[in-house]
PDB file of C-alpha atoms and ligand atoms in Angstrom:
ATOM      1  CA  MET C   1     -28.667 -10.953   1.991  1.00  0.00           C
ATOM      2  CA  ASP C   2     -28.002 -11.111  -1.743  1.00  0.00           C
ATOM      3  CA  ARG C   3     -26.982  -7.487  -1.437  1.00  0.00           C
ATOM      4  CA  TYR C   4     -23.491  -8.507  -0.327  1.00  0.00           C
ATOM      5  CA  ARG C   5     -23.103 -11.505  -2.622  1.00  0.00           C
ATOM      6  CA  VAL C   6     -20.689 -11.032  -5.496  1.00  0.00           C
ATOM      7  CA  THR C   7     -22.413 -12.065  -8.727  1.00  0.00           C
ATOM      8  CA  PRO C   8     -20.269 -14.570 -10.651  1.00  0.00           C
ATOM      9  CA  GLY C   9     -18.466 -12.891 -13.514  1.00  0.00           C
ATOM     10  CA  SER C  10     -18.813  -9.364 -12.109  1.00  0.00           C
ATOM     11  CA  THR C  11     -15.833  -7.136 -11.371  1.00  0.00           C
ATOM     12  CA  VAL C  12     -15.579  -5.936  -7.793  1.00  0.00           C
ATOM     13  CA  ASN C  13     -14.431  -2.421  -7.006  1.00  0.00           C
ATOM     14  CA  LEU C  14     -14.097  -2.263  -3.225  1.00  0.00           C
ATOM     15  CA  ALA C  15     -14.307   1.531  -3.229  1.00  0.00           C
ATOM     16  CA  ASP C  16     -17.967   1.049  -4.202  1.00  0.00           C
ATOM     17  CA  HIS C  17     -18.614  -1.057  -1.098  1.00  0.00           C
ATOM     18  CA  ASP C  18     -19.201   1.061   2.008  1.00  0.00           C
ATOM     19  CA  PRO C  19     -17.567  -0.680   5.009  1.00  0.00           C
ATOM     20  CA  GLY C  20     -19.909   1.294   7.272  1.00  0.00           C
ATOM     21  CA  ASP C  21     -23.097   0.182   5.518  1.00  0.00           C
ATOM     22  CA  ARG C  22     -25.876  -1.117   7.784  1.00  0.00           C
ATOM     23  CA  SER C  23     -28.806  -1.010   5.431  1.00  0.00           C
ATOM     24  CA  GLU C  24     -29.908  -4.636   5.901  1.00  0.00           C
ATOM     25  CA  PHE C  25     -30.937  -4.181   9.533  1.00  0.00           C
ATOM     26  CA  LYS C  26     -33.323  -1.554  10.766  1.00  0.00           C
ATOM     27  CA  GLY C  27     -32.695  -1.831  14.505  1.00  0.00           C
ATOM     28  CA  ASN C  28     -29.920  -0.394  16.669  1.00  0.00           C
ATOM     29  CA  LYS C  29     -26.779  -2.083  17.975  1.00  0.00           C
ATOM     30  CA  SER C  30     -28.390  -3.810  20.947  1.00  0.00           C
ATOM     31  CA  ALA C  31     -31.243  -5.134  18.785  1.00  0.00           C
ATOM     32  CA  GLY C  32     -28.634  -6.312  16.270  1.00  0.00           C
ATOM     33  CA  LYS C  33     -26.688  -8.193  18.912  1.00  0.00           C
ATOM     34  CA  LYS C  34     -29.851  -9.827  20.204  1.00  0.00           C
ATOM     35  CA  ARG C  35     -30.845 -10.913  16.714  1.00  0.00           C
ATOM     36  CA  GLN C  36     -27.364 -12.315  16.069  1.00  0.00           C
ATOM     37  CA  ALA C  37     -27.587 -14.392  19.253  1.00  0.00           C
ATOM     38  CA  GLU C  38     -30.950 -15.810  18.107  1.00  0.00           C
ATOM     39  CA  LEU C  39     -29.504 -16.685  14.726  1.00  0.00           C
ATOM     40  CA  ALA C  40     -26.477 -18.344  16.359  1.00  0.00           C
ATOM     41  CA  GLY C  41     -28.993 -20.552  18.202  1.00  0.00           C
ATOM     42  CA  GLN C  42     -30.724 -21.385  14.912  1.00  0.00           C
ATOM     43  CA  LEU C  43     -27.351 -22.285  13.445  1.00  0.00           C
ATOM     44  CA  ALA C  44     -26.816 -24.710  16.328  1.00  0.00           C
ATOM     45  CA  ASP C  45     -30.141 -26.416  15.479  1.00  0.00           C
ATOM     46  CA  LEU C  46     -29.231 -26.587  11.800  1.00  0.00           C
ATOM     47  CA  GLN C  47     -25.860 -28.039  12.709  1.00  0.00           C
ATOM     48  CA  ARG C  48     -27.533 -30.880  14.640  1.00  0.00           C
ATOM     49  CA  LEU C  49     -29.507 -31.673  11.529  1.00  0.00           C
ATOM     50  CA  LEU C  50     -26.417 -31.451   9.313  1.00  0.00           C
ATOM     51  CA  TRP C  51     -24.624 -33.875  11.613  1.00  0.00           C
ATOM     52  CA  ALA C  52     -27.574 -36.268  11.846  1.00  0.00           C
ATOM     53  CA  GLU C  53     -28.278 -36.287   8.127  1.00  0.00           C
ATOM     54  CA  ASP C  54     -24.573 -36.853   7.407  1.00  0.00           C
ATOM     55  CA  LYS C  55     -24.948 -35.918   3.769  1.00  0.00           C
ATOM     56  CA  HIS C  56     -23.667 -32.358   3.236  1.00  0.00           C
ATOM     57  CA  LYS C  57     -20.329 -30.746   4.029  1.00  0.00           C
ATOM     58  CA  VAL C  58     -20.086 -27.003   4.681  1.00  0.00           C
ATOM     59  CA  LEU C  59     -16.998 -24.853   4.191  1.00  0.00           C
ATOM     60  CA  ILE C  60     -16.866 -21.244   5.370  1.00  0.00           C
ATOM     61  CA  VAL C  61     -13.840 -19.169   4.364  1.00  0.00           C
ATOM     62  CA  PHE C  62     -12.821 -15.932   6.106  1.00  0.00           C
ATOM     63  CA  GLN C  63     -10.388 -13.469   4.604  1.00  0.00           C
ATOM     64  CA  ALA C  64      -9.681  -9.906   5.724  1.00  0.00           C
ATOM     65  CA  MET C  65      -7.066  -7.323   6.555  1.00  0.00           C
ATOM     66  CA  ASP C  66      -5.686  -7.351  10.129  1.00  0.00           C
ATOM     67  CA  THR C  67      -8.201  -6.275  12.806  1.00  0.00           C
ATOM     68  CA  ALA C  68     -11.206  -6.668  10.493  1.00  0.00           C
ATOM     69  CA  GLY C  69     -12.436  -9.364  12.836  1.00  0.00           C
ATOM     70  CA  LYS C  70     -11.909 -12.864  11.523  1.00  0.00           C
ATOM     71  CA  ASP C  71     -11.394 -14.246  15.042  1.00  0.00           C
ATOM     72  CA  GLY C  72     -14.288 -12.320  16.602  1.00  0.00           C
ATOM     73  CA  THR C  73     -16.709 -13.249  13.818  1.00  0.00           C
ATOM     74  CA  ILE C  74     -15.830 -16.930  14.054  1.00  0.00           C
ATOM     75  CA  ARG C  75     -16.345 -16.811  17.830  1.00  0.00           C
ATOM     76  CA  LYS C  76     -19.786 -15.207  17.554  1.00  0.00           C
ATOM     77  CA  LEU C  77     -20.890 -17.336  14.604  1.00  0.00           C
ATOM     78  CA  LEU C  78     -20.001 -20.639  16.251  1.00  0.00           C
ATOM     79  CA  ALA C  79     -20.802 -19.687  19.868  1.00  0.00           C
ATOM     80  CA  ARG C  80     -23.684 -22.146  20.182  1.00  0.00           C
ATOM     81  CA  THR C  81     -22.514 -24.955  17.921  1.00  0.00           C
ATOM     82  CA  ASN C  82     -21.336 -28.391  19.004  1.00  0.00           C
ATOM     83  CA  PRO C  83     -17.523 -28.283  18.856  1.00  0.00           C
ATOM     84  CA  GLN C  84     -17.454 -31.927  17.732  1.00  0.00           C
ATOM     85  CA  GLY C  85     -18.962 -31.052  14.379  1.00  0.00           C
ATOM     86  CA  VAL C  86     -16.950 -27.910  13.689  1.00  0.00           C
ATOM     87  CA  LYS C  87     -13.341 -27.823  12.519  1.00  0.00           C
ATOM     88  CA  VAL C  88     -11.598 -24.455  12.442  1.00  0.00           C
ATOM     89  CA  ALA C  89      -8.313 -24.297  10.521  1.00  0.00           C
ATOM     90  CA  ASN C  90      -5.921 -21.358  10.834  1.00  0.00           C
ATOM     91  CA  PHE C  91      -3.551 -20.721   7.979  1.00  0.00           C
ATOM     92  CA  LYS C  92      -0.419 -18.918   9.108  1.00  0.00           C
ATOM     93  CA  LYS C  93       2.844 -18.254   7.345  1.00  0.00           C
ATOM     94  CA  PRO C  94       3.700 -21.587   5.694  1.00  0.00           C
ATOM     95  CA  THR C  95       6.385 -23.772   7.283  1.00  0.00           C
ATOM     96  CA  PRO C  96       9.425 -24.800   5.201  1.00  0.00           C
ATOM     97  CA  LYS C  97       7.807 -28.198   4.683  1.00  0.00           C
ATOM     98  CA  GLU C  98       4.549 -26.640   3.513  1.00  0.00           C
ATOM     99  CA  LEU C  99       6.472 -24.325   1.209  1.00  0.00           C
ATOM    100  CA  SER C 100       8.219 -27.296  -0.355  1.00  0.00           C
ATOM    101  CA  HIS C 101       4.832 -28.594  -1.556  1.00  0.00           C
ATOM    102  CA  ASP C 102       2.280 -26.944  -3.813  1.00  0.00           C
ATOM    103  CA  TYR C 103       0.229 -24.287  -1.990  1.00  0.00           C
ATOM    104  CA  LEU C 104      -2.991 -26.349  -1.880  1.00  0.00           C
ATOM    105  CA  TRP C 105      -1.271 -29.305  -0.223  1.00  0.00           C
ATOM    106  CA  ARG C 106      -1.709 -27.949   3.289  1.00  0.00           C
ATOM    107  CA  VAL C 107      -5.280 -26.863   2.653  1.00  0.00           C
ATOM    108  CA  HIS C 108      -7.049 -29.920   1.302  1.00  0.00           C
ATOM    109  CA  PRO C 109      -6.773 -32.056   4.488  1.00  0.00           C
ATOM    110  CA  HIS C 110      -8.799 -29.395   6.321  1.00  0.00           C
ATOM    111  CA  ALA C 111     -11.745 -29.554   3.930  1.00  0.00           C
ATOM    112  CA  PRO C 112     -14.814 -30.708   5.905  1.00  0.00           C
ATOM    113  CA  ALA C 113     -16.184 -34.258   5.909  1.00  0.00           C
ATOM    114  CA  THR C 114     -19.905 -35.026   5.635  1.00  0.00           C
ATOM    115  CA  GLY C 115     -21.877 -33.669   8.550  1.00  0.00           C
ATOM    116  CA  GLU C 116     -19.152 -31.157   9.397  1.00  0.00           C
ATOM    117  CA  ILE C 117     -18.781 -27.400   9.219  1.00  0.00           C
ATOM    118  CA  GLY C 118     -15.219 -26.475   8.266  1.00  0.00           C
ATOM    119  CA  VAL C 119     -14.074 -22.923   8.886  1.00  0.00           C
ATOM    120  CA  PHE C 120     -10.947 -21.439   7.331  1.00  0.00           C
ATOM    121  CA  ASN C 121      -9.401 -18.514   9.249  1.00  0.00           C
ATOM    122  CA  ARG C 122      -7.330 -17.291   6.288  1.00  0.00           C
ATOM    123  CA  SER C 123      -7.002 -19.816   3.508  1.00  0.00           C
ATOM    124  CA  HIS C 124      -5.534 -20.706   0.127  1.00  0.00           C
ATOM    125  CA  TYR C 125      -6.443 -17.135  -0.875  1.00  0.00           C
ATOM    126  CA  GLU C 126      -3.343 -15.918   0.986  1.00  0.00           C
ATOM    127  CA  ASP C 127      -1.468 -17.433  -1.947  1.00  0.00           C
ATOM    128  CA  VAL C 128      -2.907 -14.778  -4.268  1.00  0.00           C
ATOM    129  CA  LEU C 129      -3.055 -12.012  -1.617  1.00  0.00           C
ATOM    130  CA  VAL C 130      -0.002 -11.626   0.620  1.00  0.00           C
ATOM    131  CA  VAL C 131       2.021 -13.672  -1.858  1.00  0.00           C
ATOM    132  CA  ARG C 132       1.075 -11.333  -4.704  1.00  0.00           C
ATOM    133  CA  VAL C 133       1.475  -8.111  -2.715  1.00  0.00           C
ATOM    134  CA  LEU C 134       4.861  -9.050  -1.219  1.00  0.00           C
ATOM    135  CA  ASP C 135       6.075 -10.670  -4.425  1.00  0.00           C
ATOM    136  CA  LEU C 136       6.786 -13.957  -2.656  1.00  0.00           C
ATOM    137  CA  VAL C 137       6.611 -15.890  -5.917  1.00  0.00           C
ATOM    138  CA  PRO C 138       6.884 -14.525  -9.471  1.00  0.00           C
ATOM    139  CA  GLU C 139       3.714 -13.163 -11.103  1.00  0.00           C
ATOM    140  CA  GLN C 140       3.900 -15.889 -13.720  1.00  0.00           C
ATOM    141  CA  ARG C 141       3.207 -18.340 -10.863  1.00  0.00           C
ATOM    142  CA  TRP C 142       0.620 -16.532  -8.769  1.00  0.00           C
ATOM    143  CA  SER C 143      -1.343 -15.380 -11.804  1.00  0.00           C
ATOM    144  CA  ARG C 144      -2.227 -19.006 -12.647  1.00  0.00           C
ATOM    145  CA  ARG C 145      -3.510 -19.701  -9.156  1.00  0.00           C
ATOM    146  CA  TYR C 146      -6.945 -18.108  -9.570  1.00  0.00           C
ATOM    147  CA  GLU C 147      -7.812 -20.858 -11.982  1.00  0.00           C
ATOM    148  CA  HIS C 148      -6.423 -23.596  -9.735  1.00  0.00           C
ATOM    149  CA  ILE C 149      -8.388 -22.198  -6.827  1.00  0.00           C
ATOM    150  CA  ALA C 150     -11.640 -22.020  -8.761  1.00  0.00           C
ATOM    151  CA  ASP C 151     -11.092 -25.609  -9.944  1.00  0.00           C
ATOM    152  CA  PHE C 152     -10.202 -26.811  -6.425  1.00  0.00           C
ATOM    153  CA  GLU C 153     -13.345 -25.264  -4.994  1.00  0.00           C
ATOM    154  CA  GLN C 154     -15.415 -26.722  -7.840  1.00  0.00           C
ATOM    155  CA  LEU C 155     -14.011 -30.147  -6.987  1.00  0.00           C
ATOM    156  CA  LEU C 156     -15.090 -29.711  -3.361  1.00  0.00           C
ATOM    157  CA  ALA C 157     -18.522 -28.489  -4.458  1.00  0.00           C
ATOM    158  CA  ASP C 158     -19.005 -31.339  -6.950  1.00  0.00           C
ATOM    159  CA  GLU C 159     -18.229 -33.776  -4.150  1.00  0.00           C
ATOM    160  CA  GLY C 160     -20.939 -32.346  -1.912  1.00  0.00           C
ATOM    161  CA  THR C 161     -19.428 -29.287  -0.212  1.00  0.00           C
ATOM    162  CA  THR C 162     -21.446 -26.114   0.211  1.00  0.00           C
ATOM    163  CA  ILE C 163     -18.982 -23.221   0.143  1.00  0.00           C
ATOM    164  CA  ILE C 164     -19.432 -19.675   1.451  1.00  0.00           C
ATOM    165  CA  LYS C 165     -16.591 -17.127   1.372  1.00  0.00           C
ATOM    166  CA  PHE C 166     -16.543 -13.913   3.377  1.00  0.00           C
ATOM    167  CA  TYR C 167     -14.362 -10.887   2.875  1.00  0.00           C
ATOM    168  CA  LEU C 168     -14.692  -8.689   5.986  1.00  0.00           C
ATOM    169  CA  HIS C 169     -14.390  -5.161   4.642  1.00  0.00           C
ATOM    170  CA  ILE C 170     -13.056  -2.350   6.854  1.00  0.00           C
ATOM    171  CA  ASP C 171     -11.449   0.977   6.020  1.00  0.00           C
ATOM    172  CA  LEU C 172      -8.034   2.340   6.964  1.00  0.00           C
ATOM    173  CA  ASP C 173      -9.417   4.586   9.731  1.00  0.00           C
ATOM    174  CA  THR C 174     -11.171   1.680  11.422  1.00  0.00           C
ATOM    175  CA  GLN C 175      -7.995  -0.360  11.259  1.00  0.00           C
ATOM    176  CA  LYS C 176      -6.081   2.530  12.827  1.00  0.00           C
ATOM    177  CA  GLU C 177      -8.535   2.713  15.745  1.00  0.00           C
ATOM    178  CA  ARG C 178      -8.385  -1.022  16.319  1.00  0.00           C
ATOM    179  CA  LEU C 179      -4.591  -1.190  16.129  1.00  0.00           C
ATOM    180  CA  GLN C 180      -4.411   1.693  18.588  1.00  0.00           C
ATOM    181  CA  ALA C 181      -6.801  -0.161  20.896  1.00  0.00           C
ATOM    182  CA  ARG C 182      -4.494  -3.173  20.753  1.00  0.00           C
ATOM    183  CA  LEU C 183      -1.558  -0.997  21.746  1.00  0.00           C
ATOM    184  CA  ASP C 184      -3.443   0.672  24.584  1.00  0.00           C
ATOM    185  CA  ASP C 185      -5.135  -2.347  26.173  1.00  0.00           C
ATOM    186  CA  PRO C 186      -2.769  -4.609  28.159  1.00  0.00           C
ATOM    187  CA  GLU C 187      -5.035  -7.575  27.399  1.00  0.00           C
ATOM    188  CA  LYS C 188      -4.915  -6.930  23.652  1.00  0.00           C
ATOM    189  CA  ARG C 189      -1.254  -5.979  23.341  1.00  0.00           C
ATOM    190  CA  TRP C 190      -0.198  -9.553  22.655  1.00  0.00           C
ATOM    191  CA  LYS C 191      -2.105  -9.327  19.377  1.00  0.00           C
ATOM    192  CA  PHE C 192      -0.061  -6.386  18.151  1.00  0.00           C
ATOM    193  CA  ASN C 193       2.600  -7.241  15.561  1.00  0.00           C
ATOM    194  CA  VAL C 194       4.816  -4.424  14.422  1.00  0.00           C
ATOM    195  CA  GLY C 195       4.972  -6.359  11.142  1.00  0.00           C
ATOM    196  CA  ASP C 196       1.246  -5.743  10.591  1.00  0.00           C
ATOM    197  CA  LEU C 197       2.114  -2.109   9.956  1.00  0.00           C
ATOM    198  CA  ASP C 198       3.947  -3.137   6.784  1.00  0.00           C
ATOM    199  CA  HIS C 199       0.738  -4.662   5.429  1.00  0.00           C
ATOM    200  CA  ARG C 200      -1.158  -1.515   6.423  1.00  0.00           C
ATOM    201  CA  GLY C 201       1.327   0.531   4.387  1.00  0.00           C
ATOM    202  CA  LEU C 202       0.418  -1.578   1.340  1.00  0.00           C
ATOM    203  CA  TRP C 203      -3.351  -1.037   1.668  1.00  0.00           C
ATOM    204  CA  PRO C 204      -4.006  -0.061  -1.989  1.00  0.00           C
ATOM    205  CA  GLU C 205      -2.013  -3.059  -3.203  1.00  0.00           C
ATOM    206  CA  TYR C 206      -4.000  -5.339  -0.902  1.00  0.00           C
ATOM    207  CA  MET C 207      -7.307  -3.880  -2.072  1.00  0.00           C
ATOM    208  CA  ALA C 208      -6.285  -4.522  -5.685  1.00  0.00           C
ATOM    209  CA  ALA C 209      -5.289  -8.099  -4.805  1.00  0.00           C
ATOM    210  CA  TYR C 210      -8.613  -8.678  -3.010  1.00  0.00           C
ATOM    211  CA  GLU C 211     -10.555  -7.213  -5.930  1.00  0.00           C
ATOM    212  CA  ALA C 212      -8.807  -9.573  -8.360  1.00  0.00           C
ATOM    213  CA  ALA C 213      -9.256 -12.628  -6.118  1.00  0.00           C
ATOM    214  CA  ILE C 214     -12.924 -11.949  -5.393  1.00  0.00           C
ATOM    215  CA  SER C 215     -13.794 -11.052  -8.988  1.00  0.00           C
ATOM    216  CA  LYS C 216     -12.073 -14.104 -10.459  1.00  0.00           C
ATOM    217  CA  THR C 217     -13.322 -16.698  -7.982  1.00  0.00           C
ATOM    218  CA  SER C 218     -16.900 -15.815  -7.051  1.00  0.00           C
ATOM    219  CA  THR C 219     -18.859 -18.684  -8.599  1.00  0.00           C
ATOM    220  CA  GLU C 220     -22.382 -20.100  -8.262  1.00  0.00           C
ATOM    221  CA  ASP C 221     -21.028 -22.934  -6.127  1.00  0.00           C
ATOM    222  CA  ALA C 222     -18.496 -20.889  -4.144  1.00  0.00           C
ATOM    223  CA  PRO C 223     -19.744 -17.301  -3.890  1.00  0.00           C
ATOM    224  CA  TRP C 224     -17.935 -14.446  -2.176  1.00  0.00           C
ATOM    225  CA  TYR C 225     -19.740 -12.047   0.130  1.00  0.00           C
ATOM    226  CA  VAL C 226     -18.257  -8.615   0.835  1.00  0.00           C
ATOM    227  CA  ILE C 227     -19.374  -7.837   4.397  1.00  0.00           C
ATOM    228  CA  PRO C 228     -19.351  -4.250   5.714  1.00  0.00           C
ATOM    229  CA  SER C 229     -17.284  -4.682   8.876  1.00  0.00           C
ATOM    230  CA  ASN C 230     -16.627  -1.280  10.414  1.00  0.00           C
ATOM    231  CA  ARG C 231     -19.356  -2.162  12.939  1.00  0.00           C
ATOM    232  CA  LYS C 232     -18.608  -5.436  14.651  1.00  0.00           C
ATOM    233  CA  TRP C 233     -22.212  -6.206  15.565  1.00  0.00           C
ATOM    234  CA  TYR C 234     -23.429  -5.643  12.001  1.00  0.00           C
ATOM    235  CA  ARG C 235     -20.643  -7.800  10.576  1.00  0.00           C
ATOM    236  CA  ASN C 236     -21.476 -10.659  12.979  1.00  0.00           C
ATOM    237  CA  LEU C 237     -25.176 -10.354  12.240  1.00  0.00           C
ATOM    238  CA  MET C 238     -24.764 -10.438   8.456  1.00  0.00           C
ATOM    239  CA  VAL C 239     -22.356 -13.373   8.474  1.00  0.00           C
ATOM    240  CA  THR C 240     -24.568 -15.401  10.812  1.00  0.00           C
ATOM    241  CA  GLN C 241     -27.681 -14.605   8.760  1.00  0.00           C
ATOM    242  CA  ILE C 242     -26.001 -15.690   5.519  1.00  0.00           C
ATOM    243  CA  VAL C 243     -24.756 -18.955   7.018  1.00  0.00           C
ATOM    244  CA  VAL C 244     -28.195 -19.725   8.488  1.00  0.00           C
ATOM    245  CA  ASP C 245     -29.924 -18.914   5.176  1.00  0.00           C
ATOM    246  CA  THR C 246     -27.474 -21.093   3.266  1.00  0.00           C
ATOM    247  CA  LEU C 247     -27.969 -24.074   5.587  1.00  0.00           C
ATOM    248  CA  ARG C 248     -31.751 -23.637   5.395  1.00  0.00           C
ATOM    249  CA  GLY C 249     -31.445 -23.781   1.611  1.00  0.00           C
ATOM    250  CA  LEU C 250     -30.037 -27.309   1.831  1.00  0.00           C
ATOM    251  CA  ASP C 251     -33.500 -28.648   2.730  1.00  0.00           C
ATOM    252  CA  MET C 252     -32.052 -31.160   5.152  1.00  0.00           C
ATOM    253  CA  GLU C 253     -34.155 -33.883   6.729  1.00  0.00           C
ATOM    254  CA  TRP C 254     -33.798 -36.012   9.842  1.00  0.00           C
ATOM    255  CA  PRO C 255     -32.724 -39.523   8.844  1.00  0.00           C
ATOM    256  CA  GLU C 256     -35.408 -42.227   8.679  1.00  0.00           C
ATOM    257  CA  PRO C 257     -35.351 -44.188  11.942  1.00  0.00           C
ATOM    258  CA  GLU C 258     -35.034 -47.973  11.883  1.00  0.00           C
ATOM    259  CA  GLU C 259     -38.173 -49.979  11.086  1.00  0.00           C
ATOM    260  CA  GLY C 260     -40.308 -51.331  13.909  1.00  0.00           C
ATOM    261  CA  LEU C 261     -39.267 -48.925  16.643  1.00  0.00           C
ATOM    262  CA  ASP C 262     -42.912 -48.531  17.750  1.00  0.00           C
ATOM    263  CA  ASP C 263     -42.834 -52.118  19.029  1.00  0.00           C
ATOM    264  CA  VAL C 264     -39.639 -51.719  21.016  1.00  0.00           C
ATOM    265  CA  VAL C 265     -40.020 -52.162  24.752  1.00  0.00           C
ATOM    266  CA  ILE C 266     -37.098 -51.298  26.956  1.00  0.00           C
ATOM    267  CA  ASP C 267     -37.042 -53.492  30.093  1.00  0.00           C
TER     268      ASP C 267
HETATM  269  P1  LIG N   1      -2.537 -13.941  11.882  1.00  0.00           P
HETATM  270  O1  LIG N   1      -3.727 -14.376  11.096  1.00  0.00           O
HETATM  271  O2  LIG N   1      -2.634 -12.555  12.434  1.00  0.00           O
HETATM  272  O3  LIG N   1      -2.125 -14.930  12.899  1.00  0.00           O
HETATM  273  O4  LIG N   1      -1.302 -13.843  10.857  1.00  0.00           O
HETATM  274  C1  LIG N   1      -0.966 -14.868  10.014  1.00  0.00           C
HETATM  275  C2  LIG N   1       0.020 -14.338   9.009  1.00  0.00           C
HETATM  276  O5  LIG N   1       0.390 -15.408   8.135  1.00  0.00           O
HETATM  277  C3  LIG N   1      -0.525 -13.225   8.145  1.00  0.00           C
HETATM  278  O6  LIG N   1       0.375 -12.151   8.067  1.00  0.00           O
HETATM  279  C4  LIG N   1      -0.687 -13.895   6.787  1.00  0.00           C
HETATM  280  O7  LIG N   1      -0.574 -13.011   5.705  1.00  0.00           O
HETATM  281  C5  LIG N   1       0.416 -14.921   6.830  1.00  0.00           C
HETATM  282  N1  LIG N   1       0.170 -15.984   5.857  1.00  0.00           N
HETATM  283  C6  LIG N   1      -0.870 -16.834   5.826  1.00  0.00           C
HETATM  284  N2  LIG N   1      -0.805 -17.642   4.742  1.00  0.00           N
HETATM  285  C7  LIG N   1       0.322 -17.280   4.068  1.00  0.00           C
HETATM  286  C8  LIG N   1       0.935 -17.727   2.868  1.00  0.00           C
HETATM  287  N3  LIG N   1       0.405 -18.711   2.143  1.00  0.00           N
HETATM  288  N4  LIG N   1       2.082 -17.136   2.500  1.00  0.00           N
HETATM  289  C9  LIG N   1       2.634 -16.147   3.232  1.00  0.00           C
HETATM  290  N5  LIG N   1       2.096 -15.670   4.370  1.00  0.00           N
HETATM  291  C10 LIG N   1       0.944 -16.232   4.789  1.00  0.00           C
HETATM  292 MG1  LIG N   2      -2.481 -10.701  13.050  1.00  0.00          MG
END
């Protein structure tokens, strides 16, 4: 799955990343869905071990344009996990109180504890994405944030957090189809925000902001993955595979039981 990992220090040009790519899985859609479900089960097993070992913390960050599938991916990824050990944080437009603090203030409390998987649905990256594109703070301020963010993530990593960051990559046509589907389906209409169309109109500016953020903050300890996301099943499969592979790489072990348990008799 290294194919989608952004090598630290490299410069990402999203035009070179095909959002319709499906080269890492040979089967068709139904085989892909079946495989994803198996992997989601493996993730549940790994999560039990993570929780029992109580040593590592795992943080998974999702960023994407509207309709790329942050919500759907999180649902499929975590479908089999134990909700007690998973904390999903959603980062919306900051409240006045949040805005009166520094931009990492609202984020840090959601970083996972040992044994937990923390998932960020949007994140501190909004502060160099939407904030940059809409000019919400002067460039002199947002331009220094890449360094803060890299340092913040290094702090989390140094203190035992395994970090994986996903950018779900779709193209404009796919977004158009999905927005249209939201308009047409009475059960999806609630998700439609006319305001989202403003972001769509700024697509090139957003791509440039994503390229800068991903290029400047993909590190050994907090790598970015650019996931082709025009096909939902392929996106879910790749994300789940990468999370499973990463957790496997932690070489976790079940904790040593107490001494003398062989002699215990329960009356
Ligand atoms: P949604 O994820 O569709 O519920 O939308 C959340 C909205 O909040 C998006 O339009 C984000 O761009 C916006 N948002 C999230 N974080 C920030 C931030 N730090 N500053 C400004 N807008 C933000
Ligand atoms: Mg939205």
